Short mmCIF file of C-alpha atoms in Angstrom, two decimals:
data_model
loop_
_atom_site.label_atom_id
_atom_site.label_comp_id
_atom_site.label_asym_id
_atom_site.label_seq_id
_atom_site.Cartn_x
_atom_site.Cartn_y
_atom_site.Cartn_z
CA MET A 1 -47.31 32.23 191.12
CA ALA A 2 -50.05 33.78 189.06
CA GLN A 3 -53.64 32.79 189.68
CA ILE A 4 -55.04 30.51 186.97
CA PHE A 5 -58.52 32.04 187.16
CA HIS A 6 -59.29 35.69 187.29
CA ARG A 7 -61.28 36.97 190.28
CA SER A 8 -64.39 37.44 188.10
CA THR A 9 -64.76 33.69 187.69
CA ASN A 10 -65.91 33.54 191.29
CA THR A 11 -69.06 35.39 190.29
CA LEU A 12 -69.34 33.32 187.14
CA SER A 13 -69.29 30.08 189.06
CA ARG A 14 -71.96 31.29 191.50
CA VAL A 15 -74.17 32.38 188.63
CA SER A 16 -73.75 29.07 186.85
CA VAL A 17 -74.69 27.10 189.99
CA PHE A 18 -77.81 29.24 190.22
CA GLY A 19 -78.37 29.01 186.46
CA ALA A 20 -78.21 25.21 186.48
CA VAL A 21 -81.59 25.13 188.21
CA PHE A 22 -83.10 27.01 185.30
CA PHE A 23 -81.22 24.92 182.79
CA ILE A 24 -82.58 21.69 184.23
CA ALA A 25 -86.07 23.19 184.41
CA PHE A 26 -85.69 24.20 180.78
CA LEU A 27 -84.70 20.65 179.80
CA LEU A 28 -87.73 19.24 181.58
CA TRP A 29 -89.96 21.77 179.90
CA LEU A 30 -88.40 20.96 176.53
CA PHE A 31 -89.02 17.25 177.05
CA ASP A 32 -92.67 17.95 177.85
CA ALA A 33 -93.09 20.37 174.98
CA VAL A 34 -91.68 17.90 172.45
CA ASN A 35 -93.89 15.17 173.88
CA ARG A 36 -96.98 17.31 173.38
CA SER A 37 -95.97 18.57 169.97
CA PRO A 38 -97.40 17.21 166.72
CA TYR A 39 -94.01 15.60 166.17
CA ILE A 40 -95.01 13.03 168.79
CA THR A 41 -98.83 13.25 168.85
CA GLN A 42 -99.14 13.43 165.03
CA GLN A 43 -101.86 16.03 165.47
CA GLY A 44 -102.79 17.76 162.23
CA ILE A 45 -100.41 15.74 160.08
CA ALA A 46 -102.11 14.30 157.00
CA ARG A 47 -101.24 10.66 156.40
CA VAL A 48 -100.27 9.38 153.02
CA GLN A 49 -102.67 6.60 152.09
CA PRO A 50 -102.42 3.89 149.41
CA VAL A 51 -105.27 5.71 147.62
CA GLN A 52 -105.50 9.46 148.06
CA PHE A 53 -109.14 9.27 149.13
CA SER A 54 -110.66 12.71 149.66
CA HIS A 55 -113.29 13.10 152.36
CA GLN A 56 -113.69 16.70 151.21
CA HIS A 57 -114.95 15.42 147.88
CA HIS A 58 -117.07 12.50 149.06
CA VAL A 59 -118.58 14.15 152.14
CA GLY A 60 -118.37 17.83 151.30
CA ALA A 61 -119.13 17.88 147.59
CA ILE A 62 -121.16 14.69 147.04
CA GLY A 63 -122.87 14.72 150.43
CA ILE A 64 -122.52 11.03 151.24
CA ASP A 65 -123.45 10.25 154.84
CA CYS A 66 -120.65 9.03 157.14
CA ARG A 67 -122.55 5.80 157.75
CA TYR A 68 -122.65 4.82 154.08
CA CYS A 69 -119.07 3.60 154.55
CA HIS A 70 -118.57 3.61 158.32
CA THR A 71 -121.45 1.22 158.77
CA SER A 72 -120.91 0.06 162.32
CA VAL A 73 -120.32 3.41 163.99
CA GLU A 74 -123.75 3.37 165.64
CA LYS A 75 -123.63 -0.13 167.02
CA ALA A 76 -120.02 -1.15 167.62
CA ALA A 77 -116.81 0.06 169.18
CA PHE A 78 -115.19 0.22 165.76
CA ALA A 79 -116.63 2.56 163.13
CA ASN A 80 -115.47 0.25 160.31
CA ILE A 81 -113.20 0.96 157.40
CA PRO A 82 -115.24 0.02 154.35
CA PRO A 83 -114.31 -3.03 152.29
CA THR A 84 -113.26 -2.52 148.66
CA LYS A 85 -116.78 -3.57 147.68
CA THR A 86 -118.13 -0.27 149.06
CA CYS A 87 -115.75 1.72 146.85
CA MET A 88 -116.78 -0.36 143.87
CA ASN A 89 -120.48 0.39 144.48
CA CYS A 90 -119.87 3.64 142.63
CA HIS A 91 -116.43 3.26 141.11
CA ALA A 92 -117.36 0.25 139.03
CA GLN A 93 -118.91 2.93 136.80
CA ILE A 94 -117.50 6.27 137.86
CA TRP A 95 -113.80 7.01 137.28
CA ASN A 96 -113.41 3.34 136.45
CA GLN A 97 -110.41 4.07 134.21
CA SER A 98 -108.68 6.44 136.60
CA PRO A 99 -105.08 5.48 137.40
CA GLU A 100 -105.59 6.96 140.86
CA LEU A 101 -108.05 4.18 141.59
CA GLU A 102 -105.93 1.34 140.25
CA PRO A 103 -105.12 0.09 143.79
CA VAL A 104 -108.88 -0.20 144.42
CA ARG A 105 -109.51 -2.16 141.25
CA GLU A 106 -106.50 -4.34 141.93
CA SER A 107 -107.84 -5.12 145.37
CA TRP A 108 -111.22 -5.92 143.82
CA ARG A 109 -109.69 -8.23 141.22
CA THR A 110 -107.32 -10.06 143.53
CA GLY A 111 -109.26 -9.99 146.79
CA ARG A 112 -106.28 -8.55 148.63
CA SER A 113 -106.99 -5.84 151.18
CA ILE A 114 -106.05 -2.24 150.65
CA GLU A 115 -103.76 -1.44 153.55
CA TRP A 116 -105.10 1.89 154.76
CA VAL A 117 -103.01 3.79 157.25
CA LYS A 118 -104.68 4.25 160.61
CA VAL A 119 -104.98 7.92 161.52
CA TYR A 120 -106.50 7.82 165.01
CA ASP A 121 -104.24 5.26 166.60
CA LEU A 122 -105.09 5.09 170.28
CA PRO A 123 -102.72 3.27 172.63
CA ASP A 124 -103.76 -0.35 173.13
CA TYR A 125 -104.41 0.22 176.83
CA VAL A 126 -107.28 2.58 176.03
CA TYR A 127 -110.80 1.29 175.54
CA PHE A 128 -112.80 3.41 173.14
CA ASN A 129 -116.28 2.75 171.80
CA HIS A 130 -117.79 4.77 168.96
CA SER A 131 -121.37 3.63 169.46
CA ILE A 132 -121.77 4.98 172.99
CA HIS A 133 -120.40 8.37 171.98
CA VAL A 134 -122.76 8.57 169.01
CA ALA A 135 -125.69 7.50 171.18
CA LYS A 136 -124.93 10.15 173.79
CA GLY A 137 -124.74 13.00 171.31
CA VAL A 138 -121.03 13.41 170.62
CA GLY A 139 -120.80 14.61 167.04
CA CYS A 140 -118.33 13.11 164.56
CA GLU A 141 -117.04 16.62 164.11
CA THR A 142 -116.27 17.02 167.81
CA CYS A 143 -113.38 14.56 167.59
CA HIS A 144 -112.71 14.30 163.87
CA GLY A 145 -113.03 17.98 162.92
CA ARG A 146 -114.39 19.23 159.62
CA ILE A 147 -113.91 15.99 157.75
CA ASP A 148 -115.88 17.52 154.88
CA ARG A 149 -113.00 19.96 154.41
CA MET A 150 -110.13 17.49 154.59
CA PRO A 151 -108.75 16.31 151.25
CA LEU A 152 -106.55 13.93 153.25
CA VAL A 153 -107.53 13.09 156.77
CA SER A 154 -105.36 14.19 159.64
CA GLN A 155 -105.85 13.75 163.33
CA HIS A 156 -107.87 16.71 164.58
CA PRO A 157 -107.14 16.57 168.33
CA SER A 158 -103.90 15.70 170.08
CA LEU A 159 -105.48 12.50 171.48
CA GLU A 160 -103.75 13.17 174.77
CA MET A 161 -105.55 11.89 177.82
CA SER A 162 -106.17 15.45 178.95
CA TRP A 163 -108.09 15.99 175.72
CA CYS A 164 -110.38 13.03 176.48
CA LEU A 165 -110.88 14.31 179.98
CA ASP A 166 -111.87 17.79 178.81
CA CYS A 167 -115.12 16.25 177.64
CA HIS A 168 -115.52 13.53 180.24
CA ARG A 169 -115.29 16.22 182.91
CA ALA A 170 -117.77 18.55 181.23
CA PRO A 171 -119.75 16.76 178.51
CA GLU A 172 -122.37 19.54 178.48
CA LYS A 173 -119.86 21.76 176.70
CA TYR A 174 -119.61 19.44 173.73
CA ILE A 175 -122.70 17.28 173.21
CA ARG A 176 -125.35 17.98 170.61
CA PRO A 177 -128.79 16.58 169.72
CA ARG A 178 -128.62 13.04 168.34
CA GLU A 179 -130.05 14.10 164.99
CA ASP A 180 -127.05 16.42 164.52
CA VAL A 181 -124.36 13.90 165.43
CA PHE A 182 -123.48 13.35 161.77
CA THR A 183 -123.85 17.01 160.79
CA MET A 184 -120.74 18.88 159.73
CA GLY A 185 -120.58 22.54 160.67
CA TYR A 186 -123.18 22.21 163.44
CA VAL A 187 -123.96 25.42 165.29
CA PRO A 188 -126.00 25.05 168.49
CA ALA A 189 -129.44 26.65 168.35
CA GLY A 190 -128.94 28.67 171.50
CA ARG A 191 -126.54 28.64 174.40
CA GLN A 192 -124.42 25.47 174.39
CA GLU A 193 -124.42 25.22 178.20
CA GLU A 194 -128.20 25.19 178.40
CA ILE A 195 -128.63 22.77 175.49
CA GLY A 196 -125.84 20.61 176.86
CA GLU A 197 -127.33 20.42 180.35
CA LYS A 198 -130.74 19.51 178.92
CA LEU A 199 -129.32 16.80 176.66
CA LYS A 200 -127.13 15.47 179.45
CA ALA A 201 -130.26 14.78 181.49
CA GLU A 202 -132.24 13.52 178.51
CA TYR A 203 -129.57 11.09 177.32
CA HIS A 204 -128.80 9.91 180.86
CA ILE A 205 -125.14 10.80 180.63
CA ARG A 206 -123.37 9.53 183.71
CA PRO A 207 -122.06 11.91 186.34
CA THR A 208 -118.53 13.20 185.93
CA ARG A 209 -117.26 11.07 188.79
CA GLU A 210 -118.15 7.92 186.85
CA LEU A 211 -117.00 9.29 183.49
CA THR A 212 -113.59 10.07 184.93
CA ASP A 213 -113.07 6.77 186.73
CA CYS A 214 -109.84 5.12 185.60
CA TRP A 215 -111.63 1.97 184.49
CA THR A 216 -114.02 3.87 182.23
CA CYS A 217 -111.28 3.97 179.60
CA HIS A 218 -108.57 1.68 180.99
CA ARG A 219 -110.22 -1.68 181.29
CA MET B 1 -64.20 10.98 184.47
CA ARG B 2 -65.46 7.57 185.38
CA ARG B 3 -68.24 9.13 187.37
CA LEU B 4 -69.22 11.25 184.37
CA ARG B 5 -69.37 8.19 182.16
CA PHE B 6 -71.59 6.49 184.72
CA ALA B 7 -73.92 9.51 184.81
CA VAL B 8 -74.21 9.53 181.03
CA LEU B 9 -75.04 5.81 181.00
CA VAL B 10 -77.72 6.28 183.63
CA ALA B 11 -79.19 9.17 181.69
CA LEU B 12 -79.25 7.10 178.48
CA ALA B 13 -80.87 4.17 180.24
CA LEU B 14 -83.55 6.45 181.67
CA ALA B 15 -84.15 8.09 178.31
CA SER B 16 -84.54 4.77 176.50
CA ALA B 17 -86.90 3.56 179.23
CA PHE B 18 -89.23 6.40 178.23
CA CYS B 19 -89.16 5.30 174.60
CA ARG B 20 -90.47 1.79 175.05
CA GLN B 21 -94.01 1.50 173.71
CA ASP B 22 -94.84 -2.09 174.64
CA MET B 23 -98.09 -1.16 176.35
CA GLN B 24 -98.97 1.21 173.57
CA ASP B 25 -98.56 -1.44 170.86
CA GLN B 26 -99.51 -4.72 172.44
CA PRO B 27 -99.14 -7.96 170.46
CA LYS B 28 -102.86 -8.47 169.99
CA TYR B 29 -105.41 -8.04 167.23
CA LYS B 30 -107.64 -5.03 167.28
CA ASN B 31 -110.20 -4.36 164.56
CA LEU B 32 -108.74 -4.79 161.07
CA ARG B 33 -105.19 -4.82 162.38
CA GLY B 34 -102.89 -6.71 160.05
CA SER B 35 -101.65 -10.19 160.84
CA ALA B 36 -98.31 -11.81 160.20
CA PHE B 37 -99.84 -15.24 160.77
CA PHE B 38 -102.38 -15.54 157.97
CA ASP B 39 -101.33 -15.54 154.33
CA ASP B 40 -103.72 -12.78 153.36
CA LYS B 41 -102.42 -10.60 156.22
CA ARG B 42 -105.92 -10.22 157.69
CA SER B 43 -106.67 -10.71 161.33
CA ALA B 44 -110.37 -10.33 160.54
CA ARG B 45 -111.24 -13.71 159.06
CA PRO B 46 -113.89 -14.21 156.39
CA VAL B 47 -116.95 -16.20 157.42
CA VAL B 48 -116.37 -19.92 156.99
CA GLU B 49 -118.58 -21.41 154.31
CA ASP B 50 -121.91 -22.84 155.43
CA THR B 51 -121.73 -21.16 158.80
CA VAL B 52 -123.95 -18.50 160.29
CA ALA B 53 -122.64 -15.72 162.48
CA ARG B 54 -124.07 -15.48 165.96
CA GLY B 55 -127.20 -13.38 166.06
CA SER B 56 -127.87 -13.62 162.35
CA LEU B 57 -129.86 -16.85 162.25
CA TRP B 58 -133.46 -16.02 161.49
CA GLN B 59 -136.01 -18.74 161.17
CA ASP B 60 -138.49 -16.78 159.12
CA ASP B 61 -137.80 -17.20 155.37
CA ARG B 62 -140.13 -14.36 154.48
CA PHE B 63 -138.01 -12.08 156.63
CA THR B 64 -134.57 -13.24 155.43
CA THR B 65 -135.31 -13.76 151.73
CA GLY B 66 -138.39 -11.65 151.05
CA LYS B 67 -139.94 -14.71 149.45
CA ALA B 68 -142.53 -17.30 150.37
CA ASP B 69 -142.75 -20.48 148.27
CA GLY B 70 -140.42 -18.90 145.74
CA LYS B 71 -142.61 -15.85 145.26
CA LEU B 72 -141.90 -12.33 146.48
CA VAL B 73 -143.98 -11.44 149.49
CA ALA B 74 -146.59 -8.74 149.10
CA ALA B 75 -146.92 -8.05 152.82
CA LEU B 76 -144.24 -6.81 155.18
CA PRO B 77 -142.93 -9.63 157.40
CA VAL B 78 -142.53 -7.11 160.22
CA PRO B 79 -145.16 -4.96 161.95
CA LEU B 80 -145.70 -1.64 160.19
CA THR B 81 -145.17 1.10 162.74
CA ARG B 82 -144.30 4.76 162.69
CA GLU B 83 -140.86 3.88 164.11
CA LEU B 84 -140.26 1.47 161.23
CA LEU B 85 -141.06 4.17 158.66
CA GLU B 86 -138.88 6.71 160.41
CA ARG B 87 -136.04 4.24 160.60
CA GLY B 88 -136.58 3.54 156.90
CA ARG B 89 -136.46 7.22 156.02
CA ASP B 90 -133.29 7.61 158.03
CA ARG B 91 -131.58 4.62 156.37
CA TYR B 92 -132.89 5.60 152.93
CA GLY B 93 -131.18 8.95 153.47
CA ILE B 94 -127.88 7.25 154.19
CA TYR B 95 -127.70 4.43 151.68
CA CYS B 96 -130.12 5.23 148.84
CA THR B 97 -130.12 9.00 148.29
CA PRO B 98 -126.66 9.12 146.69
CA CYS B 99 -128.27 7.59 143.58
CA HIS B 100 -132.05 7.59 144.03
CA GLY B 101 -132.32 11.11 145.44
CA LEU B 102 -134.36 12.31 148.40
CA THR B 103 -137.66 12.04 146.50
CA GLY B 104 -136.75 8.79 144.78
CA ASN B 105 -136.65 10.31 141.30
CA GLY B 106 -133.31 8.69 140.49
CA MET B 107 -131.38 11.94 140.26
CA GLY B 108 -129.05 11.61 143.21
CA MET B 109 -125.64 13.22 143.35
CA VAL B 110 -123.80 10.10 142.18
CA VAL B 111 -126.09 9.86 139.15
CA GLN B 112 -125.35 13.50 138.39
CA ARG B 113 -121.69 12.54 138.40
CA GLY B 114 -122.15 9.83 135.81
CA PHE B 115 -123.64 6.70 137.37
CA ARG B 116 -126.38 5.04 135.33
CA GLN B 117 -129.69 6.61 136.30
CA PRO B 118 -132.08 4.31 138.14
CA PRO B 119 -135.79 4.54 137.38
CA SER B 120 -137.93 6.77 139.54
CA PHE B 121 -139.81 4.93 142.27
CA GLU B 122 -142.88 6.62 140.96
CA ILE B 123 -143.17 4.65 137.72
CA ASP B 124 -146.10 2.27 137.45
CA ARG B 125 -143.96 -0.86 137.33
CA LEU B 126 -142.40 -0.07 140.70
CA ARG B 127 -145.71 1.02 142.17
CA GLU B 128 -147.13 -2.37 141.36
CA VAL B 129 -144.33 -4.67 142.46
CA PRO B 130 -144.80 -6.51 145.76
CA VAL B 131 -142.91 -4.98 148.67
CA GLY B 132 -140.62 -8.01 148.77
CA TYR B 133 -139.22 -6.86 145.43
CA PHE B 134 -137.50 -3.86 147.03
CA PHE B 135 -136.05 -6.09 149.71
CA ASP B 136 -134.82 -8.53 147.09
CA VAL B 137 -133.12 -5.81 145.02
CA MET B 138 -131.44 -4.35 148.10
CA SER B 139 -130.23 -7.82 149.05
CA HIS B 140 -128.96 -8.96 145.67
CA GLY B 141 -128.63 -5.86 143.52
CA PHE B 142 -130.30 -5.27 140.17
CA GLY B 143 -128.80 -4.07 136.90
CA ALA B 144 -126.15 -1.48 137.67
CA MET B 145 -127.11 -1.39 141.34
CA PRO B 146 -124.84 -3.45 143.58
CA ASP B 147 -126.24 -5.36 146.53
CA TYR B 148 -126.41 -3.70 149.92
CA ALA B 149 -126.64 -6.84 152.01
CA ALA B 150 -123.33 -6.13 153.72
CA GLN B 151 -124.03 -2.47 154.40
CA ILE B 152 -127.69 -2.61 155.47
CA PRO B 153 -128.80 -5.23 158.02
CA THR B 154 -131.86 -7.32 157.17
CA ALA B 155 -134.26 -5.48 159.48
CA ASP B 156 -133.19 -2.12 158.07
CA ARG B 157 -133.74 -3.33 154.52
CA TRP B 158 -137.36 -4.02 155.45
CA ALA B 159 -137.61 -0.58 157.05
CA ILE B 160 -136.40 0.98 153.80
CA ALA B 161 -138.80 -1.15 151.76
CA ALA B 162 -141.67 0.06 153.95
CA TYR B 163 -140.52 3.65 153.61
CA LEU B 164 -140.34 3.32 149.81
CA ARG B 165 -144.07 2.63 149.77
CA ALA B 166 -144.63 5.81 151.78
CA LEU B 167 -142.33 7.70 149.43
CA GLN B 168 -144.30 6.48 146.43
CA LEU B 169 -147.54 7.61 148.06
CA SER B 170 -146.07 10.99 148.88
CA GLN B 171 -145.24 11.71 145.25
CA ARG B 172 -148.88 11.55 144.16
CA THR B 173 -150.41 13.20 147.16
CA THR B 174 -152.45 16.38 146.84
CA ILE B 175 -153.45 18.76 149.57
CA ALA B 176 -156.88 17.14 149.49
CA ASP B 177 -155.33 13.96 150.94
CA VAL B 178 -154.06 15.81 154.00
CA PRO B 179 -156.44 15.84 156.97
CA ALA B 180 -157.84 19.32 157.52
CA SER B 181 -156.29 19.45 160.98
CA ALA B 182 -152.76 19.00 159.61
CA ARG B 183 -153.04 21.52 156.78
CA PRO B 184 -152.22 24.76 158.65
CA ALA B 185 -148.92 23.25 159.78
CA LEU B 186 -147.97 22.47 156.17
CA GLU B 187 -148.90 25.91 154.89
CA SER B 188 -147.01 27.89 157.51
CA PRO B 189 -143.74 29.28 156.15
CA ASP B 190 -141.60 27.50 158.73
CA ALA B 191 -143.15 24.10 158.19
CA PRO B 192 -140.52 21.46 158.93
CA ALA B 193 -139.13 20.32 155.60
CA LYS B 194 -136.72 18.03 157.32
CA ALA B 195 -136.76 14.73 155.50
CA ALA B 196 -133.44 12.96 155.95
CA PRO B 197 -131.17 16.00 155.79
CA LEU B 198 -127.91 15.84 153.97
CA PRO B 199 -124.95 15.59 156.30
CA VAL B 200 -123.73 18.98 155.20
CA ASP B 201 -125.16 22.40 154.69
CA VAL B 202 -125.26 23.02 150.94
CA ASP B 203 -123.97 26.57 151.22
CA ASP B 204 -121.22 25.33 153.43
CA TRP B 205 -119.84 22.85 150.95
CA ARG B 206 -120.15 25.29 148.05
CA ARG B 207 -118.01 27.64 150.06
CA ALA B 208 -115.65 24.81 150.92
CA VAL B 209 -115.30 23.84 147.27
CA ASP B 210 -114.84 27.45 146.16
CA GLU B 211 -112.42 28.52 148.80
CA GLY B 212 -110.81 25.33 149.95
CA PRO B 213 -110.50 24.42 153.62
CA THR B 214 -111.33 27.18 156.06
CA GLU B 215 -111.56 27.43 159.80
CA PRO B 216 -114.86 26.24 161.29
CA PRO B 217 -117.13 29.09 162.38
CA GLU B 218 -116.68 30.40 165.90
CA ARG B 219 -119.05 28.79 168.36
CA GLU B 220 -121.02 30.71 170.93
CA HIS B 221 -120.53 29.36 174.38
#
C-alpha cells in the first residue's frame, strides 16, 4: 500500500511545530501593536465636532489666550469647555450671519447645549487634575501639542499609561517656567535638564517615588 | 472536532473579556458629561434661583457690586498691592486685550476683525470715572461689550480695575516721571518689554498661517 504522505512531510511537520512558537508570538505582538495603534488610542485623529471650531484660527491667528475660554484650568481639575455665551461674546457681532455658526446661534436662542465631542477621554479610573500640572510648570503644549496649528483638535499623545509615566518619572525633562505654561512654541532658554532641575526644586515637585505611586493617579 | 470547537469557544470568551470597558466608562457623571436623566441632557445643573454657591457669598457690597449706597465706589474695596496690579495685568492680557489691546487703545485683534471699537481707556471720560465703574462694566457689560462675570471672578475683576488705572497713567507718562535710578534700565536695548505677552510668537503664527501646520521646532535636550 502506498504511503499517503511523502517522506518530505516529516520535515514539514517538524518545521511547523517549531514555527508555531513564532506564529503565536506574532499573534501576541499583533494584538499589542493594534492596541497601541491610533486605531485604538485615537492618537492624532481629528474629531468631527458639531461646529468646526478652529484653534489654529482663534489661538494662532487671533492670539486669544487659552484661559479666555478654558477659564478653570488654573484652579480646577477640569479645564472647562466654554458655554455658548463665550462664543457669543465675539460672534454676536463677528460672522453673525455665517451658516457655519448656526449651531452656536441655535444653542444661544434655545438654551440647549452644544454637544462637543470629547477629544482627551481618559478612562474613568484615572484621576487627572489640570490645575496642579499648570501650577508645577507643565505647559499646555506638552500634552496638547501645537494647538495653535490645529484646525481641528486631535489627541497629541497616545494617552497610554506609559506616556503619563514618562513625565512622572522624569519631570525635569518636560517642565517649563510658569510664565511660559500657556506659550505655544516654547523653546527652553538653555539646557532643559538644568532648567528642569532648577524648576523642580523651586516648584517643590514631589520625588519620583511619590509621583509614580499607584494612588497618585488611581484614587 | 469537539475539542476544536471547545478551544474556539474559549478563545472567543477570552477575546471578548478583553473588550469589556466597564471600568473605562463607569456609570457616573464627570465634568459636563451628558445625562439621560435630565430633560436638557446636562449633568451639570444650573444654579437654583435665589441660592448662592459655596464660597461665593461675600458680605461686602462694595466688593461684590462696586457700589455703596447706589453710587459707584471711587476707592478700591481691596488693598492696593503690587501683586494685585500684576494679577490685573495678567488677567487684562487674557480677557481684555482681544478687544481693548495691550495698551488699552481699543484696537485689539477682534476689533481689527470687525467688532465695534471700544473707546480708548485714555479718553478723559474714562480717566475721570470712579474705579467702581470699570468693575461695574466688567460685571454687567456696556454697549457692545458683554459681561464677564462668568469668566472673571470678582476678585480678579477688581485686580483688572486697579490695573486699568495704572494703564491709564502709563499712557501719559514721560521719562521725567521715572525715578532717575530706574532710567538706565529703561534705556538699555534689552529692557524687558514683557507686558502680558501674547500666547504665541507673532512670527510663528504668521508662518503657521502662510504655510499651514508644520512640525514643532526640534528641542535641545
